[in-house]
Coordinates of C-alpha atoms and ligand atoms in Angstrom, one line a residue:
M1 CA 19.9 -9.5 -3.7
K2 CA 19.5 -12.8 -2.0
T3 CA 16.1 -13.1 -0.2
H4 CA 16.4 -15.0 3.1
V5 CA 13.5 -17.1 4.1
W6 CA 13.0 -17.8 7.8
S7 CA 10.4 -20.4 8.8
V8 CA 8.9 -19.7 12.1
D9 CA 6.2 -21.6 14.1
K10 CA 3.9 -18.9 15.4
F11 CA 2.9 -21.0 18.3
V12 CA 6.3 -21.4 19.9
D13 CA 7.0 -19.7 23.3
N14 CA 9.4 -16.8 23.6
L15 CA 9.2 -15.8 19.9
E16 CA 11.1 -12.6 20.7
S17 CA 14.3 -14.5 21.5
Y18 CA 13.9 -16.9 18.6
P19 CA 17.1 -16.7 16.4
Q20 CA 15.1 -16.2 13.2
I21 CA 13.2 -13.3 14.7
T22 CA 16.4 -11.8 16.0
Q23 CA 18.0 -12.0 12.6
A24 CA 15.0 -10.5 10.8
A25 CA 14.8 -7.7 13.4
N26 CA 18.5 -7.0 12.8
F27 CA 17.8 -6.5 9.1
L28 CA 15.1 -4.0 10.1
K29 CA 17.5 -2.2 12.4
N30 CA 19.9 -2.0 9.5
N31 CA 17.2 -0.4 7.3
E32 CA 16.7 -3.5 5.1
V33 CA 13.1 -4.6 4.3
V34 CA 11.6 -7.8 5.5
A35 CA 8.2 -9.4 4.8
F36 CA 6.3 -10.9 7.8
P37 CA 2.9 -12.4 8.5
T38 CA 0.1 -10.4 10.2
E39 CA -3.4 -11.6 11.0
T40 CA -4.7 -10.0 7.8
V41 CA -2.1 -10.4 5.0
Y42 CA 1.7 -10.4 4.8
G43 CA 3.3 -7.0 5.2
L44 CA 6.6 -5.7 3.8
G45 CA 8.2 -4.0 6.8
G46 CA 10.9 -1.4 7.1
N47 CA 12.1 1.2 9.7
A48 CA 9.5 3.9 9.6
E49 CA 12.0 6.5 10.9
S50 CA 14.4 5.9 8.0
S51 CA 13.7 7.3 4.5
D52 CA 16.3 4.9 3.2
A53 CA 14.4 1.9 4.5
V54 CA 11.0 3.3 3.4
A55 CA 12.3 4.1 -0.1
K56 CA 13.3 0.4 -0.4
I57 CA 9.7 -0.6 0.3
F58 CA 8.3 1.7 -2.4
A59 CA 10.9 0.5 -4.9
A60 CA 10.4 -3.3 -4.2
K61 CA 6.6 -3.0 -4.6
G62 CA 6.6 -0.5 -7.5
R63 CA 4.2 1.6 -5.3
P64 CA 3.3 5.2 -6.3
S65 CA 5.0 7.6 -3.8
D66 CA 1.7 9.5 -3.0
N67 CA 0.3 6.4 -1.3
P68 CA 1.2 6.5 2.5
L69 CA 2.1 3.4 4.5
I70 CA 0.5 2.1 7.7
I71 CA 2.8 2.3 10.8
H72 CA 2.8 -1.0 12.8
I73 CA 3.5 -0.9 16.5
A74 CA 3.7 -3.5 19.3
S75 CA 2.6 -1.3 22.2
T76 CA 0.6 1.9 22.5
E77 CA 3.6 3.5 24.3
Q78 CA 5.2 3.8 20.8
L79 CA 2.5 6.3 19.7
A80 CA 3.7 9.3 21.7
A81 CA 6.8 9.7 19.5
F82 CA 4.9 10.3 16.3
V83 CA 1.2 11.0 17.1
S84 CA 0.2 14.5 18.3
S85 CA -3.1 13.6 20.0
I86 CA -5.4 10.7 20.6
P87 CA -9.1 11.6 20.4
Q88 CA -11.5 9.7 22.7
T89 CA -13.0 7.8 19.8
A90 CA -9.5 6.5 18.9
A91 CA -8.8 5.5 22.5
V92 CA -12.0 3.5 22.7
L93 CA -11.2 1.8 19.3
M94 CA -7.7 0.9 20.5
D95 CA -9.1 -0.6 23.7
N96 CA -11.6 -2.7 21.9
F97 CA -9.8 -3.8 18.7
W98 CA -6.0 -3.7 19.3
P99 CA -4.2 -5.8 18.6
G100 CA -6.3 -6.5 15.6
P101 CA -7.3 -5.6 12.0
L102 CA -8.1 -1.9 12.5
T103 CA -5.9 0.9 11.3
I104 CA -6.5 4.3 12.9
V105 CA -5.6 7.6 11.2
L106 CA -4.4 10.2 13.7
N107 CA -2.8 13.6 13.6
K108 CA 1.0 13.3 13.2
K109 CA 3.7 14.7 15.4
E110 CA 6.3 16.1 13.1
G111 CA 10.0 15.1 13.2
K112 CA 10.1 11.4 14.0
L113 CA 8.8 9.5 11.0
S114 CA 10.2 9.5 7.5
E115 CA 8.2 11.9 5.3
L116 CA 8.1 9.3 2.6
A117 CA 6.3 6.8 4.9
T118 CA 3.4 9.3 5.4
A119 CA 3.6 10.7 1.8
G120 CA 4.0 14.1 3.3
L121 CA 0.6 14.1 5.0
S122 CA -0.1 15.8 8.3
T123 CA -1.8 12.5 9.5
V124 CA -0.5 9.0 10.1
A125 CA -2.2 5.6 9.9
V126 CA -1.3 3.2 12.7
R127 CA -2.2 -0.3 13.7
M128 CA -1.1 -3.0 16.2
P129 CA -1.3 -6.4 14.4
D130 CA -2.7 -9.4 16.2
H131 CA -0.1 -11.9 15.2
P132 CA 2.6 -13.3 17.5
I133 CA 5.3 -13.1 14.8
A134 CA 4.5 -9.5 13.8
L135 CA 4.5 -8.4 17.4
A136 CA 7.7 -10.2 18.3
L137 CA 9.5 -8.7 15.3
I138 CA 8.3 -5.2 16.0
K139 CA 9.3 -5.5 19.7
Q140 CA 12.6 -7.0 18.9
S141 CA 13.4 -4.2 16.4
G142 CA 12.4 -1.5 18.9
L143 CA 11.1 0.5 16.0
P144 CA 7.8 1.7 14.5
I145 CA 7.5 -0.5 11.3
A146 CA 6.1 0.9 8.1
A147 CA 4.4 -1.9 6.2
P148 CA 2.2 -2.1 3.2
S149 CA 0.9 -5.4 2.0
A150 CA 3.9 -7.4 0.6
N151 CA 2.7 -7.8 -3.0
Q152 CA 3.8 -6.1 -6.2
S153 CA 1.6 -3.0 -6.4
G154 CA -1.7 -3.9 -8.1
K155 CA -1.5 -7.6 -7.4
P156 CA -3.7 -9.4 -4.9
S157 CA -2.3 -9.1 -1.4
P158 CA -0.3 -12.1 -0.1
T159 CA -1.9 -14.6 2.3
L160 CA 1.0 -17.1 2.1
A161 CA 4.8 -16.6 2.2
R162 CA 4.9 -18.2 -1.2
H163 CA 2.8 -15.3 -2.7
V164 CA 5.4 -12.8 -1.3
F165 CA 8.2 -15.0 -2.8
E166 CA 6.5 -15.0 -6.2
D167 CA 6.2 -11.2 -6.2
L168 CA 9.3 -10.0 -4.5
D169 CA 12.0 -12.7 -4.6
G170 CA 15.4 -11.0 -5.1
Q171 CA 14.1 -7.6 -4.3
I172 CA 13.8 -7.7 -0.5
A173 CA 16.2 -8.9 2.3
G174 CA 14.0 -11.5 3.7
I175 CA 10.6 -13.2 4.3
V176 CA 9.5 -14.6 7.7
D177 CA 7.3 -17.6 6.7
G178 CA 4.8 -18.0 9.5
G179 CA 2.2 -19.9 7.5
P180 CA -1.2 -18.7 6.2
T181 CA -2.6 -15.4 7.5
G182 CA -6.0 -15.5 9.1
V183 CA -8.5 -12.8 8.1
G184 CA -7.3 -12.7 4.5
V185 CA -8.3 -9.2 3.7
E186 CA -6.5 -6.1 4.9
S187 CA -7.3 -4.1 8.0
T188 CA -10.2 -1.6 8.2
V189 CA -8.9 2.0 7.9
I190 CA -10.8 4.6 10.0
D191 CA -10.0 8.3 10.1
C192 CA -10.4 9.5 13.7
T193 CA -9.2 13.1 13.1
E194 CA -12.8 14.0 12.3
A195 CA -15.5 14.6 15.0
I196 CA -17.4 11.7 13.4
P197 CA -14.9 9.1 12.4
V198 CA -14.9 8.0 8.7
I199 CA -14.2 4.5 7.4
L200 CA -11.8 4.9 4.5
R201 CA -11.4 1.2 3.7
P202 CA -13.6 -1.6 4.8
G203 CA -11.6 -4.6 6.3
G204 CA -11.2 -7.1 9.0
V205 CA -13.2 -5.1 11.6
T206 CA -16.7 -4.5 10.4
K207 CA -18.7 -1.2 10.5
E208 CA -21.2 -2.9 12.7
Q209 CA -18.5 -3.9 15.3
I210 CA -17.1 -0.3 15.3
E211 CA -20.5 1.3 15.7
A212 CA -21.3 -1.0 18.6
V213 CA -18.5 0.7 20.6
I214 CA -18.3 4.3 19.4
G215 CA -21.7 4.9 17.9
E216 CA -22.4 6.1 14.4
V217 CA -19.5 6.4 11.9
A218 CA -19.4 7.8 8.4
V219 CA -18.2 6.0 5.3
D220 CA -16.0 7.7 2.7
P221 CA -18.5 8.4 -0.2
A222 CA -15.8 7.3 -2.7
L223 CA -16.3 3.7 -1.5
K224 CA -19.7 3.7 -3.2
N225 CA -19.2 6.2 -6.0
A226 CA -16.4 5.4 -8.4
E227 CA -16.3 9.1 -9.5
A228 CA -15.6 10.6 -6.1
A229 CA -12.0 11.1 -5.0
P230 CA -11.1 8.8 -2.1
K231 CA -9.7 10.3 1.1
S232 CA -7.4 7.3 1.5
P233 CA -4.8 7.7 -1.3
G234 CA -4.4 4.0 -1.9
M235 CA -8.1 3.5 -2.7
K236 CA -7.9 5.2 -6.0
Y237 CA -5.6 2.7 -7.7
R238 CA -6.7 -0.5 -9.5
H239 CA -5.9 -3.2 -7.1
Y240 CA -6.0 -6.9 -6.4
A241 CA -6.4 -7.6 -10.1
P242 CA -5.9 -11.1 -11.5
N243 CA -4.2 -11.1 -15.0
A244 CA -7.5 -12.0 -16.8
P245 CA -10.4 -9.6 -17.0
L246 CA -12.8 -10.3 -14.1
Y247 CA -16.6 -9.7 -14.2
L248 CA -18.9 -9.8 -11.2
V249 CA -22.2 -11.4 -12.0
A250 CA -25.4 -10.3 -10.3
G251 CA -27.8 -13.1 -11.1
S252 CA -28.6 -16.8 -11.0
H253 CA -26.1 -19.6 -11.4
A254 CA -27.8 -20.4 -14.7
F255 CA -27.2 -16.9 -16.0
L256 CA -23.5 -17.0 -15.0
Q257 CA -23.2 -20.4 -16.8
K258 CA -24.8 -18.9 -19.9
L259 CA -22.0 -16.2 -19.9
V260 CA -19.4 -18.9 -19.5
N261 CA -20.9 -20.8 -22.5
E262 CA -20.9 -17.7 -24.7
Q263 CA -17.2 -17.1 -23.9
R264 CA -16.2 -20.7 -24.4
A265 CA -17.9 -20.7 -27.8
T266 CA -15.4 -18.1 -28.9
G267 CA -12.5 -20.4 -27.8
A268 CA -11.7 -18.6 -24.6
K269 CA -10.5 -20.4 -21.5
V270 CA -13.0 -19.5 -18.7
G271 CA -12.7 -19.4 -14.9
V272 CA -15.5 -19.2 -12.4
L273 CA -15.2 -17.9 -8.8
T274 CA -17.9 -19.5 -6.7
T275 CA -18.1 -21.1 -3.2
E276 CA -18.1 -24.7 -1.8
E277 CA -21.9 -24.7 -1.9
A278 CA -22.1 -24.2 -5.7
V279 CA -19.0 -25.7 -7.3
R280 CA -21.1 -28.4 -9.0
D281 CA -23.5 -25.9 -10.6
Y282 CA -20.9 -24.8 -13.2
D283 CA -19.1 -26.3 -16.1
A284 CA -16.0 -24.2 -17.1
D285 CA -12.3 -24.6 -17.6
L286 CA -11.5 -23.8 -14.0
V287 CA -14.2 -23.6 -11.3
L288 CA -12.7 -22.5 -8.0
P289 CA -14.5 -22.5 -4.7
C290 CA -13.6 -19.5 -2.5
G291 CA -14.7 -20.5 1.0
R292 CA -18.3 -21.1 2.0
R293 CA -21.0 -18.6 1.3
D294 CA -22.7 -19.4 4.7
Q295 CA -19.5 -18.3 6.5
L296 CA -18.2 -15.1 4.8
E297 CA -15.1 -15.1 6.9
T298 CA -13.9 -18.2 4.9
V299 CA -14.5 -16.3 1.7
A300 CA -12.4 -13.4 2.9
A301 CA -9.6 -15.9 4.0
S302 CA -9.5 -17.5 0.5
L303 CA -10.1 -14.5 -1.7
Y304 CA -6.6 -13.4 -2.7
G305 CA -5.3 -17.0 -2.9
T306 CA -8.1 -17.8 -5.3
L307 CA -7.5 -14.7 -7.5
R308 CA -3.8 -15.7 -7.7
A309 CA -4.8 -19.3 -8.6
F310 CA -6.6 -18.1 -11.7
N311 CA -3.3 -16.6 -12.9
E312 CA -1.5 -19.9 -12.5
S313 CA -4.0 -21.6 -14.8
R314 CA -3.9 -18.8 -17.4
V315 CA -7.6 -18.4 -18.0
D316 CA -8.7 -15.7 -20.4
V317 CA -11.7 -14.4 -18.6
I318 CA -13.2 -14.9 -15.1
F319 CA -16.8 -14.7 -13.9
S320 CA -17.4 -14.3 -10.2
E321 CA -20.5 -14.6 -8.0
I322 CA -21.2 -11.6 -5.8
F323 CA -21.6 -11.5 -2.0
P324 CA -23.9 -9.8 0.5
E325 CA -22.4 -6.6 1.8
T326 CA -22.9 -7.3 5.5
G327 CA -20.2 -7.8 8.0
V328 CA -16.9 -8.8 6.3
G329 CA -18.9 -9.0 3.1
Q330 CA -18.3 -5.2 2.7
A331 CA -14.5 -5.8 2.5
I332 CA -15.0 -8.8 0.2
M333 CA -17.1 -6.8 -2.3
N334 CA -14.8 -3.8 -2.0
R335 CA -11.8 -5.9 -3.0
L336 CA -13.7 -7.9 -5.7
S337 CA -15.1 -4.7 -7.3
K338 CA -11.6 -3.3 -7.5
A339 CA -10.2 -6.5 -8.9
A340 CA -13.0 -6.3 -11.5
A341 CA -12.5 -2.6 -12.2
N342 CA -16.2 -2.3 -11.3
Q343 CA -17.4 -4.4 -14.2
V344 CA -20.7 -5.9 -13.2
I345 CA -23.0 -7.9 -15.4
T346 CA -26.6 -7.9 -14.1
E347 CA -29.1 -10.6 -15.2
P348 CA -32.0 -9.0 -17.0
V349 CA -35.4 -9.3 -15.3
E350 CA -38.0 -11.3 -17.3
G351 CA -41.1 -9.6 -18.6
Ligands
LIG401 O1 -4.0 -5.3 7.0 C1 -3.3 -4.3 6.6 O2 -3.6 -3.1 6.8 C2 -2.0 -4.7 5.8 C3 -1.1 -5.3 6.8 C4 0.3 -5.6 6.2 O3 -1.0 -4.6 8.0 N1 -1.4 -3.5 5.3 C5 -1.9 -2.8 4.2 O4 -1.2 -1.7 3.8 O5 -3.0 -3.1 3.7 P1 -1.4 -1.0 2.4 O6 -0.3 -0.1 2.2 O7 -1.6 -2.1 1.3 O8 -2.7 -0.2 2.6 C6 -2.7 1.0 3.4 C7 -3.9 1.9 3.1 C8 -3.8 2.6 1.8 O9 -5.1 2.6 1.2 C9 -3.3 4.0 2.2 O10 -3.6 4.9 1.2 C10 -4.0 4.1 3.5 O11 -3.9 2.9 4.1 N2 -3.4 5.2 4.4 C11 -2.1 5.2 4.9 N3 -1.9 6.3 5.6 C12 -3.0 7.1 5.5 C13 -3.4 8.4 6.0 N4 -2.6 9.1 6.7 N5 -4.6 8.8 5.6 C14 -5.5 8.1 4.9 N6 -5.2 6.8 4.4 C15 -4.0 6.3 4.7
LIG402 MG1 -2.0 -3.2 -0.4

């Protein structure tokens, strides 16, 4: 299959009537799958009402079929067709954070969506992305759009059209290239079918921001305990992994450098994931700064691109600094821990 690439400037007026958007929307209406930028990461979109279209998404990504997709909408009017009720907490969250990086799990109204899209669950995850191209494309298609991140299953999510191309060229009908995404990590997923909403995946909207508008929320225990079964099916898979083994290092820069030296002594090519502030503290084969530690948003924005860059230079092992789990740091550490398969090396305390 030839994969079309449409370059679109997200700042132009009247995006909806832009020929590239019309073309991409026509592919969606014909049940073909198209990648497009959102404010978090690139998504791989397809008609959520068509099992034919949704099957193409799962096939292109190599995604396990028990992992449901997020349904993307451009207006809250679209909800009535496939959501059975909107609890007060969900309504308040929509008011405050839509369009934006918050996915809300609601009870599903049967009959409209492809069963494949929701993996046969009685609930459905929905979000309204805050990106002019995503919104124009959804509006123009007139459909609810099922869209997982547009990466090969298991790989870091794409924050550039080039990443989508690397993973899915020849396997999807097209890619709308709208430049780099903003947030860089995926949306927060919150289940509002419970009396006290539960965060199933930390992401672009922080727990602190959510609690400021709806009060206390719970966090799925599986996010802290690798043994517990997660409520969000996708959270149980190894994810975001670079090709080389990745270790998170809890300790000083000198301790991390010592680990690097030990590995290099065995002939291994070693990568270090750090931030702008500390690049000069390390001597390794590839030292990559991932944003600035004093602005965690920049770390989130650079995270997946940095993980992909280690693959390009074929390092044998990667050591990464860790980050404080406040604000978007929760999402960063969630993704890094998964990429590292929870392998943490802690500096021994002297004495
Ligand atoms: O930022 C994002 O959310 C991106 C962009 C493209 O919108 N999308 C994304 O989709 O990250 P995906 O498929 O990579 O992750 C969706 C997550 C998975 O962990 C999945 O298990 C969970 O949402 N999910 C979907 N439907 C669910 C449901 N009904 N109940 C619980 N979790 C659900
Ligand atoms: Mg994903």
